[in-house]
PDB file of C-alpha atoms in Angstrom:
ATOM      1  CA  UNK A 145     -36.635  32.669  17.014  1.00 52.00           C
ATOM      2  CA  UNK A 146     -33.402  30.685  16.831  1.00 65.00           C
ATOM      3  CA  UNK A 147     -32.363  29.459  13.400  1.00 79.00           C
ATOM      4  CA  UNK A 148     -29.512  27.132  12.510  1.00 91.00           C
ATOM      5  CA  UNK A 149     -26.637  28.833  10.723  1.00 93.00           C
ATOM      6  CA  UNK A 150     -23.087  27.899   9.716  1.00 96.00           C
ATOM      7  CA  UNK A 151     -20.173  29.902   8.355  1.00 96.00           C
ATOM      8  CA  UNK A 152     -17.340  28.360   6.344  1.00 97.00           C
ATOM      9  CA  UNK A 153     -14.143  30.009   5.119  1.00 97.00           C
ATOM     10  CA  UNK A 154     -13.357  29.200   1.508  1.00 97.00           C
ATOM     11  CA  UNK A 155      -9.990  27.517   0.965  1.00 96.00           C
ATOM     12  CA  UNK A 156      -7.626  28.214  -1.939  1.00 95.00           C
ATOM     13  CA  UNK A 157      -8.471  24.926  -3.657  1.00 95.00           C
ATOM     14  CA  UNK A 158     -12.185  25.857  -3.577  1.00 96.00           C
ATOM     15  CA  UNK A 159     -11.689  29.205  -5.300  1.00 95.00           C
ATOM     16  CA  UNK A 160     -13.821  29.610  -8.396  1.00 96.00           C
ATOM     17  CA  UNK A 161     -16.563  27.249  -7.239  1.00 97.00           C
ATOM     18  CA  UNK A 162     -20.145  28.473  -7.353  1.00 97.00           C
ATOM     19  CA  UNK A 163     -22.001  28.591  -4.028  1.00 97.00           C
ATOM     20  CA  UNK A 164     -24.259  25.814  -5.306  1.00 96.00           C
ATOM     21  CA  UNK A 165     -21.317  23.630  -6.271  1.00 97.00           C
ATOM     22  CA  UNK A 166     -19.523  24.195  -2.965  1.00 97.00           C
ATOM     23  CA  UNK A 167     -22.529  23.394  -0.795  1.00 97.00           C
ATOM     24  CA  UNK A 168     -23.422  20.228  -2.706  1.00 95.00           C
ATOM     25  CA  UNK A 169     -19.957  18.770  -3.316  1.00 94.00           C
ATOM     26  CA  UNK A 170     -18.034  19.997  -0.268  1.00 95.00           C
ATOM     27  CA  UNK A 171     -20.705  20.335   2.436  1.00 95.00           C
ATOM     28  CA  UNK A 172     -23.054  17.586   1.181  1.00 92.00           C
ATOM     29  CA  UNK A 173     -26.238  19.664   1.141  1.00 94.00           C
ATOM     30  CA  UNK A 174     -29.047  17.916  -0.689  1.00 92.00           C
ATOM     31  CA  UNK A 175     -30.444  19.720  -3.714  1.00 92.00           C
ATOM     32  CA  UNK A 176     -33.871  19.811  -2.082  1.00 92.00           C
ATOM     33  CA  UNK A 177     -32.565  21.473   1.080  1.00 93.00           C
ATOM     34  CA  UNK A 178     -30.461  23.911  -0.939  1.00 95.00           C
ATOM     35  CA  UNK A 179     -33.572  24.881  -2.877  1.00 94.00           C
ATOM     36  CA  UNK A 180     -35.374  25.679   0.385  1.00 93.00           C
ATOM     37  CA  UNK A 181     -32.432  27.760   1.626  1.00 95.00           C
ATOM     38  CA  UNK A 182     -32.306  29.651  -1.663  1.00 93.00           C
ATOM     39  CA  UNK A 183     -36.014  30.521  -1.531  1.00 92.00           C
ATOM     40  CA  UNK A 184     -35.608  31.694   2.086  1.00 91.00           C
ATOM     41  CA  UNK A 185     -32.658  33.890   1.033  1.00 93.00           C
ATOM     42  CA  UNK A 186     -30.412  32.146   3.509  1.00 95.00           C
ATOM     43  CA  UNK A 187     -27.102  32.627   1.679  1.00 97.00           C
ATOM     44  CA  UNK A 188     -24.497  35.303   2.412  1.00 97.00           C
ATOM     45  CA  UNK A 189     -20.885  35.827   1.381  1.00 97.00           C
ATOM     46  CA  UNK A 190     -18.879  38.207   3.556  1.00 97.00           C
ATOM     47  CA  UNK A 191     -22.138  39.436   5.083  1.00 95.00           C
ATOM     48  CA  UNK A 192     -23.871  40.251   1.791  1.00 96.00           C
ATOM     49  CA  UNK A 193     -26.840  38.270   0.429  1.00 96.00           C
ATOM     50  CA  UNK A 194     -25.967  36.187  -2.637  1.00 96.00           C
ATOM     51  CA  UNK A 195     -27.521  33.598  -4.937  1.00 95.00           C
ATOM     52  CA  UNK A 196     -26.341  30.054  -5.531  1.00 95.00           C
ATOM     53  CA  UNK A 197     -24.593  31.301  -8.699  1.00 96.00           C
ATOM     54  CA  UNK A 198     -22.139  33.490  -6.803  1.00 96.00           C
ATOM     55  CA  UNK A 199     -18.516  32.557  -7.613  1.00 97.00           C
ATOM     56  CA  UNK A 200     -16.421  32.083  -4.500  1.00 97.00           C
ATOM     57  CA  UNK A 201     -12.926  33.393  -3.844  1.00 96.00           C
ATOM     58  CA  UNK A 202     -10.313  32.133  -1.395  1.00 96.00           C
ATOM     59  CA  UNK A 203     -10.854  33.675   2.024  1.00 96.00           C
ATOM     60  CA  UNK A 204     -14.564  34.349   1.474  1.00 97.00           C
ATOM     61  CA  UNK A 205     -16.828  33.569   4.405  1.00 97.00           C
ATOM     62  CA  UNK A 206     -19.957  31.758   3.273  1.00 97.00           C
ATOM     63  CA  UNK A 207     -22.853  31.857   5.719  1.00 97.00           C
ATOM     64  CA  UNK A 208     -25.782  29.482   5.336  1.00 97.00           C
ATOM     65  CA  UNK A 209     -28.967  29.835   7.389  1.00 95.00           C
ATOM     66  CA  UNK A 210     -31.684  27.201   7.369  1.00 94.00           C
ATOM     67  CA  UNK A 211     -35.261  28.406   6.870  1.00 89.00           C
ATOM     68  CA  UNK A 212     -37.472  28.266   9.931  1.00 82.00           C
ATOM     69  CA  UNK A 213     -38.892  24.757  10.312  1.00 80.00           C
ATOM     70  CA  UNK A 214     -42.650  24.411  10.395  1.00 75.00           C
ATOM     71  CA  UNK A 215     -43.976  21.655  12.705  1.00 71.00           C
ATOM     72  CA  UNK A 216     -45.855  18.954  10.837  1.00 70.00           C
ATOM     73  CA  UNK A 217     -49.571  19.562  10.596  1.00 69.00           C
ATOM     74  CA  UNK A 218     -51.648  17.645  13.141  1.00 76.00           C
ATOM     75  CA  UNK A 219     -48.555  16.760  15.173  1.00 84.00           C
ATOM     76  CA  UNK A 220     -49.738  17.877  18.579  1.00 89.00           C
ATOM     77  CA  UNK A 221     -47.271  18.433  21.408  1.00 90.00           C
ATOM     78  CA  UNK A 222     -47.993  15.991  24.241  1.00 93.00           C
ATOM     79  CA  UNK A 223     -46.127  16.251  27.546  1.00 94.00           C
ATOM     80  CA  UNK A 224     -44.458  12.988  28.517  1.00 95.00           C
ATOM     81  CA  UNK A 225     -41.400  11.847  30.402  1.00 93.00           C
ATOM     82  CA  UNK A 226     -38.678  11.806  27.766  1.00 94.00           C
ATOM     83  CA  UNK A 227     -35.506   9.829  28.550  1.00 96.00           C
ATOM     84  CA  UNK A 228     -32.795  11.852  26.801  1.00 97.00           C
ATOM     85  CA  UNK A 229     -29.567   9.844  26.481  1.00 97.00           C
ATOM     86  CA  UNK A 230     -27.572  12.295  24.314  1.00 98.00           C
ATOM     87  CA  UNK A 231     -28.216  15.782  22.998  1.00 97.00           C
ATOM     88  CA  UNK A 232     -26.343  18.591  21.274  1.00 95.00           C
ATOM     89  CA  UNK A 233     -27.212  21.345  18.789  1.00 93.00           C
ATOM     90  CA  UNK A 234     -27.684  18.899  15.920  1.00 95.00           C
ATOM     91  CA  UNK A 235     -28.944  15.529  17.184  1.00 96.00           C
ATOM     92  CA  UNK A 236     -31.001  13.965  19.942  1.00 97.00           C
ATOM     93  CA  UNK A 237     -30.959  10.357  21.185  1.00 98.00           C
ATOM     94  CA  UNK A 238     -33.818   9.167  23.378  1.00 98.00           C
ATOM     95  CA  UNK A 239     -34.640   5.887  25.094  1.00 98.00           C
ATOM     96  CA  UNK A 240     -38.091   4.885  23.835  1.00 98.00           C
ATOM     97  CA  UNK A 241     -40.234   2.695  26.105  1.00 96.00           C
ATOM     98  CA  UNK A 242     -41.891  -0.409  24.721  1.00 96.00           C
ATOM     99  CA  UNK A 243     -45.517   0.107  23.706  1.00 94.00           C
ATOM    100  CA  UNK A 244     -44.991   3.602  22.307  1.00 95.00           C
ATOM    101  CA  UNK A 245     -44.963   4.099  18.536  1.00 94.00           C
ATOM    102  CA  UNK A 246     -42.351   6.458  17.091  1.00 94.00           C
ATOM    103  CA  UNK A 247     -44.608   8.337  14.668  1.00 89.00           C
ATOM    104  CA  UNK A 248     -48.381   8.891  14.451  1.00 84.00           C
ATOM    105  CA  UNK A 249     -50.426   6.629  12.202  1.00 77.00           C
ATOM    106  CA  UNK A 250     -54.009   5.498  11.825  1.00 72.00           C
ATOM    107  CA  UNK A 251     -53.497   3.146  14.782  1.00 69.00           C
ATOM    108  CA  UNK A 252     -51.329   5.315  17.045  1.00 66.00           C
ATOM    109  CA  UNK A 253     -52.405   8.780  18.219  1.00 79.00           C
ATOM    110  CA  UNK A 254     -49.929   9.593  21.018  1.00 90.00           C
ATOM    111  CA  UNK A 255     -46.389   8.746  19.981  1.00 94.00           C
ATOM    112  CA  UNK A 256     -42.761   9.519  20.715  1.00 96.00           C
ATOM    113  CA  UNK A 257     -42.927  12.274  18.098  1.00 94.00           C
ATOM    114  CA  UNK A 258     -45.657  14.033  20.118  1.00 94.00           C
ATOM    115  CA  UNK A 259     -43.452  13.914  23.200  1.00 96.00           C
ATOM    116  CA  UNK A 260     -40.464  15.291  21.290  1.00 96.00           C
ATOM    117  CA  UNK A 261     -42.584  18.169  19.983  1.00 93.00           C
ATOM    118  CA  UNK A 262     -43.473  19.076  23.576  1.00 94.00           C
ATOM    119  CA  UNK A 263     -39.784  18.817  24.520  1.00 95.00           C
ATOM    120  CA  UNK A 264     -38.834  21.117  21.635  1.00 93.00           C
ATOM    121  CA  UNK A 265     -41.452  23.683  22.614  1.00 90.00           C
ATOM    122  CA  UNK A 266     -40.418  23.605  26.274  1.00 92.00           C
ATOM    123  CA  UNK A 267     -36.751  24.121  25.375  1.00 91.00           C
ATOM    124  CA  UNK A 268     -37.246  26.665  22.589  1.00 87.00           C
ATOM    125  CA  UNK A 269     -36.055  24.384  19.789  1.00 87.00           C
ATOM    126  CA  UNK A 270     -37.667  25.598  16.548  1.00 82.00           C
ATOM    127  CA  UNK A 271     -37.866  22.350  14.647  1.00 87.00           C
ATOM    128  CA  UNK A 272     -40.080  19.565  13.433  1.00 89.00           C
ATOM    129  CA  UNK A 273     -39.441  15.834  13.859  1.00 91.00           C
ATOM    130  CA  UNK A 274     -36.657  14.254  11.782  1.00 93.00           C
ATOM    131  CA  UNK A 275     -36.435  10.558  12.727  1.00 93.00           C
ATOM    132  CA  UNK A 276     -33.213   8.845  11.628  1.00 92.00           C
ATOM    133  CA  UNK A 277     -33.585   5.381  13.209  1.00 91.00           C
ATOM    134  CA  UNK A 278     -36.974   3.868  13.988  1.00 90.00           C
ATOM    135  CA  UNK A 279     -38.116   1.081  16.256  1.00 94.00           C
ATOM    136  CA  UNK A 280     -41.301  -0.989  16.256  1.00 92.00           C
ATOM    137  CA  UNK A 281     -43.904   0.188  18.746  1.00 94.00           C
ATOM    138  CA  UNK A 282     -43.248  -2.718  21.101  1.00 96.00           C
ATOM    139  CA  UNK A 283     -39.444  -2.576  20.829  1.00 97.00           C
ATOM    140  CA  UNK A 284     -37.762  -0.421  23.435  1.00 98.00           C
ATOM    141  CA  UNK A 285     -34.466   1.414  23.271  1.00 98.00           C
ATOM    142  CA  UNK A 286     -32.413   4.078  21.551  1.00 98.00           C
ATOM    143  CA  UNK A 287     -33.814   6.243  18.764  1.00 97.00           C
ATOM    144  CA  UNK A 288     -31.728   8.793  16.847  1.00 96.00           C
ATOM    145  CA  UNK A 289     -33.412  12.105  15.946  1.00 96.00           C
ATOM    146  CA  UNK A 290     -31.944  14.874  13.809  1.00 95.00           C
ATOM    147  CA  UNK A 291     -32.767  18.321  15.177  1.00 94.00           C
ATOM    148  CA  UNK A 292     -32.712  20.090  11.831  1.00 93.00           C
ATOM    149  CA  UNK A 293     -32.943  19.362   8.118  1.00 92.00           C
ATOM    150  CA  UNK A 294     -29.185  19.582   7.451  1.00 95.00           C
ATOM    151  CA  UNK A 295     -28.163  16.995  10.052  1.00 94.00           C
ATOM    152  CA  UNK A 296     -31.055  14.827   8.886  1.00 92.00           C
ATOM    153  CA  UNK A 297     -29.953  14.933   5.256  1.00 90.00           C
ATOM    154  CA  UNK A 298     -26.345  14.130   6.195  1.00 91.00           C
ATOM    155  CA  UNK A 299     -27.346  11.178   8.368  1.00 90.00           C
ATOM    156  CA  UNK A 300     -29.875   9.909   5.824  1.00 84.00           C
ATOM    157  CA  UNK A 301     -27.301  10.136   3.026  1.00 78.00           C
ATOM    158  CA  UNK A 302     -24.800   7.969   4.902  1.00 72.00           C
ATOM    159  CA  UNK A 303     -24.609   4.713   2.895  1.00 61.00           C
ATOM    160  CA  UNK A 304     -24.111   2.576   5.996  1.00 54.00           C
ATOM    161  CA  UNK A 305     -26.481   4.398   8.350  1.00 59.00           C
ATOM    162  CA  UNK A 306     -25.455   4.228  11.998  1.00 69.00           C
ATOM    163  CA  UNK A 307     -22.068   2.613  12.556  1.00 74.00           C
ATOM    164  CA  UNK A 308     -23.576   0.225  15.048  1.00 87.00           C
ATOM    165  CA  UNK A 309     -27.098  -0.626  16.168  1.00 90.00           C
ATOM    166  CA  UNK A 310     -27.093  -3.406  18.722  1.00 95.00           C
ATOM    167  CA  UNK A 311     -30.042  -5.060  20.447  1.00 98.00           C
ATOM    168  CA  UNK A 312     -30.621  -7.286  23.442  1.00 98.00           C
ATOM    169  CA  UNK A 313     -33.241  -9.985  22.944  1.00 98.00           C
ATOM    170  CA  UNK A 314     -34.692 -12.554  25.314  1.00 98.00           C
ATOM    171  CA  UNK A 315     -35.411 -15.629  23.185  1.00 98.00           C
ATOM    172  CA  UNK A 316     -37.049 -18.939  23.961  1.00 97.00           C
ATOM    173  CA  UNK A 317     -34.839 -21.993  24.439  1.00 96.00           C
ATOM    174  CA  UNK A 318     -31.077 -22.437  24.220  1.00 97.00           C
ATOM    175  CA  UNK A 319     -29.360 -21.788  20.891  1.00 95.00           C
ATOM    176  CA  UNK A 320     -27.120 -24.575  19.579  1.00 93.00           C
ATOM    177  CA  UNK A 321     -24.333 -22.132  18.763  1.00 94.00           C
ATOM    178  CA  UNK A 322     -23.307 -19.383  21.162  1.00 95.00           C
ATOM    179  CA  UNK A 323     -22.622 -17.015  18.265  1.00 96.00           C
ATOM    180  CA  UNK A 324     -23.340 -16.932  14.576  1.00 96.00           C
ATOM    181  CA  UNK A 325     -24.600 -15.111  11.506  1.00 97.00           C
ATOM    182  CA  UNK A 326     -28.068 -15.554  10.036  1.00 96.00           C
ATOM    183  CA  UNK A 327     -28.346 -14.861   6.313  1.00 96.00           C
ATOM    184  CA  UNK A 328     -31.876 -15.384   5.094  1.00 96.00           C
ATOM    185  CA  UNK A 329     -33.909 -13.120   2.774  1.00 97.00           C
ATOM    186  CA  UNK A 330     -37.037 -11.572   4.237  1.00 97.00           C
ATOM    187  CA  UNK A 331     -40.253 -10.611   2.484  1.00 96.00           C
ATOM    188  CA  UNK A 332     -43.883  -9.879   3.274  1.00 95.00           C
ATOM    189  CA  UNK A 333     -45.967 -12.923   4.124  1.00 95.00           C
ATOM    190  CA  UNK A 334     -48.668 -13.616   1.548  1.00 94.00           C
ATOM    191  CA  UNK A 335     -52.037 -12.319   2.673  1.00 92.00           C
ATOM    192  CA  UNK A 336     -50.631 -10.073   5.426  1.00 92.00           C
ATOM    193  CA  UNK A 337     -49.707  -6.396   5.458  1.00 89.00           C
ATOM    194  CA  UNK A 338     -47.807  -6.753   8.753  1.00 91.00           C
ATOM    195  CA  UNK A 339     -46.177 -10.159   9.026  1.00 94.00           C
ATOM    196  CA  UNK A 340     -42.845 -10.974   7.375  1.00 96.00           C
ATOM    197  CA  UNK A 341     -41.210 -14.322   6.659  1.00 95.00           C
ATOM    198  CA  UNK A 342     -38.032 -15.841   5.306  1.00 96.00           C
ATOM    199  CA  UNK A 343     -38.580 -16.403   1.590  1.00 96.00           C
ATOM    200  CA  UNK A 344     -36.355 -16.918  -1.437  1.00 94.00           C
ATOM    201  CA  UNK A 345     -37.697 -13.879  -3.263  1.00 95.00           C
ATOM    202  CA  UNK A 346     -37.281 -11.602  -0.235  1.00 95.00           C
ATOM    203  CA  UNK A 347     -34.721  -8.859   0.341  1.00 96.00           C
ATOM    204  CA  UNK A 348     -31.256  -9.944   1.512  1.00 96.00           C
ATOM    205  CA  UNK A 349     -31.049  -9.851   5.314  1.00 96.00           C
ATOM    206  CA  UNK A 350     -28.097 -10.523   7.610  1.00 96.00           C
ATOM    207  CA  UNK A 351     -28.164 -10.713  11.410  1.00 96.00           C
ATOM    208  CA  UNK A 352     -25.224 -11.382  13.732  1.00 97.00           C
ATOM    209  CA  UNK A 353     -25.869 -12.739  17.227  1.00 98.00           C
ATOM    210  CA  UNK A 354     -24.029 -13.795  20.364  1.00 98.00           C
ATOM    211  CA  UNK A 355     -25.507 -15.487  23.426  1.00 98.00           C
ATOM    212  CA  UNK A 356     -24.707 -13.501  26.561  1.00 97.00           C
ATOM    213  CA  UNK A 357     -26.407 -15.769  29.071  1.00 96.00           C
ATOM    214  CA  UNK A 358     -28.218 -19.096  29.090  1.00 96.00           C
ATOM    215  CA  UNK A 359     -31.133 -18.929  31.515  1.00 96.00           C
ATOM    216  CA  UNK A 360     -33.437 -21.749  32.613  1.00 94.00           C
ATOM    217  CA  UNK A 361     -35.596 -21.990  29.485  1.00 95.00           C
ATOM    218  CA  UNK A 362     -34.482 -18.848  27.657  1.00 97.00           C
ATOM    219  CA  UNK A 363     -31.343 -17.134  26.373  1.00 97.00           C
ATOM    220  CA  UNK A 364     -30.269 -13.503  26.512  1.00 98.00           C
ATOM    221  CA  UNK A 365     -28.816 -12.698  23.110  1.00 98.00           C
ATOM    222  CA  UNK A 366     -26.968  -9.646  21.788  1.00 98.00           C
ATOM    223  CA  UNK A 367     -27.925  -8.989  18.177  1.00 97.00           C
ATOM    224  CA  UNK A 368     -26.417  -6.651  15.622  1.00 95.00           C
ATOM    225  CA  UNK A 369     -28.159  -5.808  12.370  1.00 91.00           C
ATOM    226  CA  UNK A 370     -26.060  -5.833   9.222  1.00 89.00           C
ATOM    227  CA  UNK A 371     -29.147  -4.998   7.170  1.00 89.00           C
ATOM    228  CA  UNK A 372     -32.318  -3.327   8.414  1.00 86.00           C
ATOM    229  CA  UNK A 373     -35.374  -5.201   7.188  1.00 92.00           C
ATOM    230  CA  UNK A 374     -38.771  -4.872   8.840  1.00 93.00           C
ATOM    231  CA  UNK A 375     -39.060  -7.276  11.811  1.00 96.00           C
ATOM    232  CA  UNK A 376     -35.634  -8.694  10.898  1.00 97.00           C
ATOM    233  CA  UNK A 377     -34.531  -9.865  14.345  1.00 97.00           C
ATOM    234  CA  UNK A 378     -37.947 -11.268  15.156  1.00 97.00           C
ATOM    235  CA  UNK A 379     -38.182 -13.192  11.879  1.00 97.00           C
ATOM    236  CA  UNK A 380     -34.612 -14.504  11.957  1.00 98.00           C
ATOM    237  CA  UNK A 381     -34.748 -15.708  15.568  1.00 97.00           C
ATOM    238  CA  UNK A 382     -38.109 -17.383  14.931  1.00 97.00           C
ATOM    239  CA  UNK A 383     -36.619 -19.018  11.835  1.00 95.00           C
ATOM    240  CA  UNK A 384     -33.930 -20.544  14.061  1.00 95.00           C
ATOM    241  CA  UNK A 385     -36.662 -21.981  16.289  1.00 96.00           C
ATOM    242  CA  UNK A 386     -36.051 -19.447  19.061  1.00 97.00           C
ATOM    243  CA  UNK A 387     -38.748 -16.749  18.876  1.00 98.00           C
ATOM    244  CA  UNK A 388     -38.562 -13.747  21.157  1.00 98.00           C
ATOM    245  CA  UNK A 389     -40.402 -13.949  24.449  1.00 97.00           C
ATOM    246  CA  UNK A 390     -43.675 -12.049  24.141  1.00 97.00           C
ATOM    247  CA  UNK A 391     -43.636 -12.092  20.325  1.00 97.00           C
ATOM    248  CA  UNK A 392     -46.824 -14.018  19.614  1.00 96.00           C
ATOM    249  CA  UNK A 393     -46.822 -12.832  15.978  1.00 96.00           C
ATOM    250  CA  UNK A 394     -43.787 -15.024  15.333  1.00 97.00           C
ATOM    251  CA  UNK A 395     -44.456 -17.907  17.689  1.00 96.00           C
ATOM    252  CA  UNK A 396     -43.337 -16.525  21.043  1.00 96.00           C
ATOM    253  CA  UNK A 397     -45.192 -17.105  24.303  1.00 95.00           C
ATOM    254  CA  UNK A 398     -46.829 -14.278  26.266  1.00 95.00           C
ATOM    255  CA  UNK A 399     -46.002 -15.980  29.571  1.00 93.00           C
ATOM    256  CA  UNK A 400     -43.066 -13.710  30.488  1.00 95.00           C
ATOM    257  CA  UNK A 401     -43.903 -10.525  28.580  1.00 95.00           C
ATOM    258  CA  UNK A 402     -46.810  -8.955  26.742  1.00 94.00           C
ATOM    259  CA  UNK A 403     -44.512  -7.387  24.111  1.00 96.00           C
ATOM    260  CA  UNK A 404     -41.540  -8.755  22.194  1.00 97.00           C
ATOM    261  CA  UNK A 405     -38.492  -8.837  24.472  1.00 98.00           C
ATOM    262  CA  UNK A 406     -36.325  -6.643  22.290  1.00 98.00           C
ATOM    263  CA  UNK A 407     -34.320  -3.584  23.307  1.00 98.00           C
ATOM    264  CA  UNK A 408     -31.957  -1.411  21.239  1.00 97.00           C
ATOM    265  CA  UNK A 409     -29.272  -0.924  23.878  1.00 97.00           C
ATOM    266  CA  UNK A 410     -26.334   0.489  21.883  1.00 96.00           C
ATOM    267  CA  UNK A 411     -26.194   3.037  19.084  1.00 95.00           C
ATOM    268  CA  UNK A 412     -23.006   4.378  17.514  1.00 93.00           C
ATOM    269  CA  UNK A 413     -22.949   6.919  14.701  1.00 93.00           C
ATOM    270  CA  UNK A 414     -20.685   9.461  13.045  1.00 92.00           C
ATOM    271  CA  UNK A 415     -21.814  12.924  14.100  1.00 94.00           C
ATOM    272  CA  UNK A 416     -23.059  14.675  10.942  1.00 92.00           C
ATOM    273  CA  UNK A 417     -21.343  18.014  11.668  1.00 92.00           C
ATOM    274  CA  UNK A 418     -18.273  17.213  13.756  1.00 92.00           C
ATOM    275  CA  UNK A 419     -17.353  13.871  12.206  1.00 90.00           C
ATOM    276  CA  UNK A 420     -16.753  12.402  15.659  1.00 93.00           C
ATOM    277  CA  UNK A 421     -18.099   8.988  16.629  1.00 93.00           C
ATOM    278  CA  UNK A 422     -20.895   9.204  19.201  1.00 95.00           C
ATOM    279  CA  UNK A 423     -21.661   6.074  21.224  1.00 96.00           C
ATOM    280  CA  UNK A 424     -24.843   5.779  23.301  1.00 97.00           C
ATOM    281  CA  UNK A 425     -25.863   2.885  25.518  1.00 96.00           C
ATOM    282  CA  UNK A 426     -28.897   2.141  27.641  1.00 95.00           C
ATOM    283  CA  UNK A 427     -29.475  -0.772  30.010  1.00 95.00           C
ATOM    284  CA  UNK A 428     -32.413  -3.166  29.827  1.00 97.00           C
ATOM    285  CA  UNK A 429     -35.820  -1.766  30.825  1.00 97.00           C
ATOM    286  CA  UNK A 430     -37.540  -2.988  33.952  1.00 96.00           C
ATOM    287  CA  UNK A 431     -39.994  -5.296  32.170  1.00 96.00           C
ATOM    288  CA  UNK A 432     -37.174  -7.238  30.464  1.00 97.00           C
ATOM    289  CA  UNK A 433     -35.161  -7.452  33.700  1.00 96.00           C
ATOM    290  CA  UNK A 434     -38.243  -8.817  35.461  1.00 96.00           C
ATOM    291  CA  UNK A 435     -38.831 -11.315  32.654  1.00 96.00           C
ATOM    292  CA  UNK A 436     -35.233 -12.553  32.930  1.00 95.00           C
ATOM    293  CA  UNK A 437     -35.719 -13.224  36.627  1.00 92.00           C
ATOM    294  CA  UNK A 438     -38.524 -15.620  35.717  1.00 91.00           C
ATOM    295  CA  UNK A 439     -36.915 -17.078  32.581  1.00 86.00           C
TER     296      UNK A 439
END
């Protein structure tokens, strides 16, 4: 079975560092992941097995092999049509349809994660599911998945997350300003475990928006999240008096759509291993295009 492995040549300025020190400070391994690698005896220097206390010398070749990943219990592989937008050895970006939850829960049995497990099995990818960016069940668009624990830890440790996560939203009415920034704290609504609201004691939340097109009674808006609060776009647009079409939880009508008209259409991130910027984009899904024709 394939396992992920990397080999790094030790530079002069890294001479004298312990394997543990090098992997944490230079290669940004988390202590938890390093502990798993150590227990799986996944460390070698110049081809010989070593411990994390091995002192490195300039010119040494340090090889690190991740332990075999065990699929999550009860995460059944379910064949489904998976729209892969980008893929390499370390990450996967898929276009999630609206109405499909990302991960299983008490309310959702068949999810995107089940489809990815089937995709992994079909393509011989020995991994479990490492979700980096999530979307609500009824939000469509791009989702970033790490293929292994190292890329997941690097992406999760990034203080800013993805460089850019941009949405397209079909909102009710015409906004007074064609572009702007919404800064309003968001917290859980009293008496609800699902609904959020703007409230003074909420978490800081910032949303930037720009109107792309004024339709008859709606507007197509491009939205970029500065922060990532639960239901942030839905709450902020509703707060402006322009709820998303189909978002009856926050005051939207179900006339045009039966789900909130929200699509993550652009995702840009720094690749965890290469350091290069990866940009993915996906056009509006059919249901939102159809809704625009009637809007």
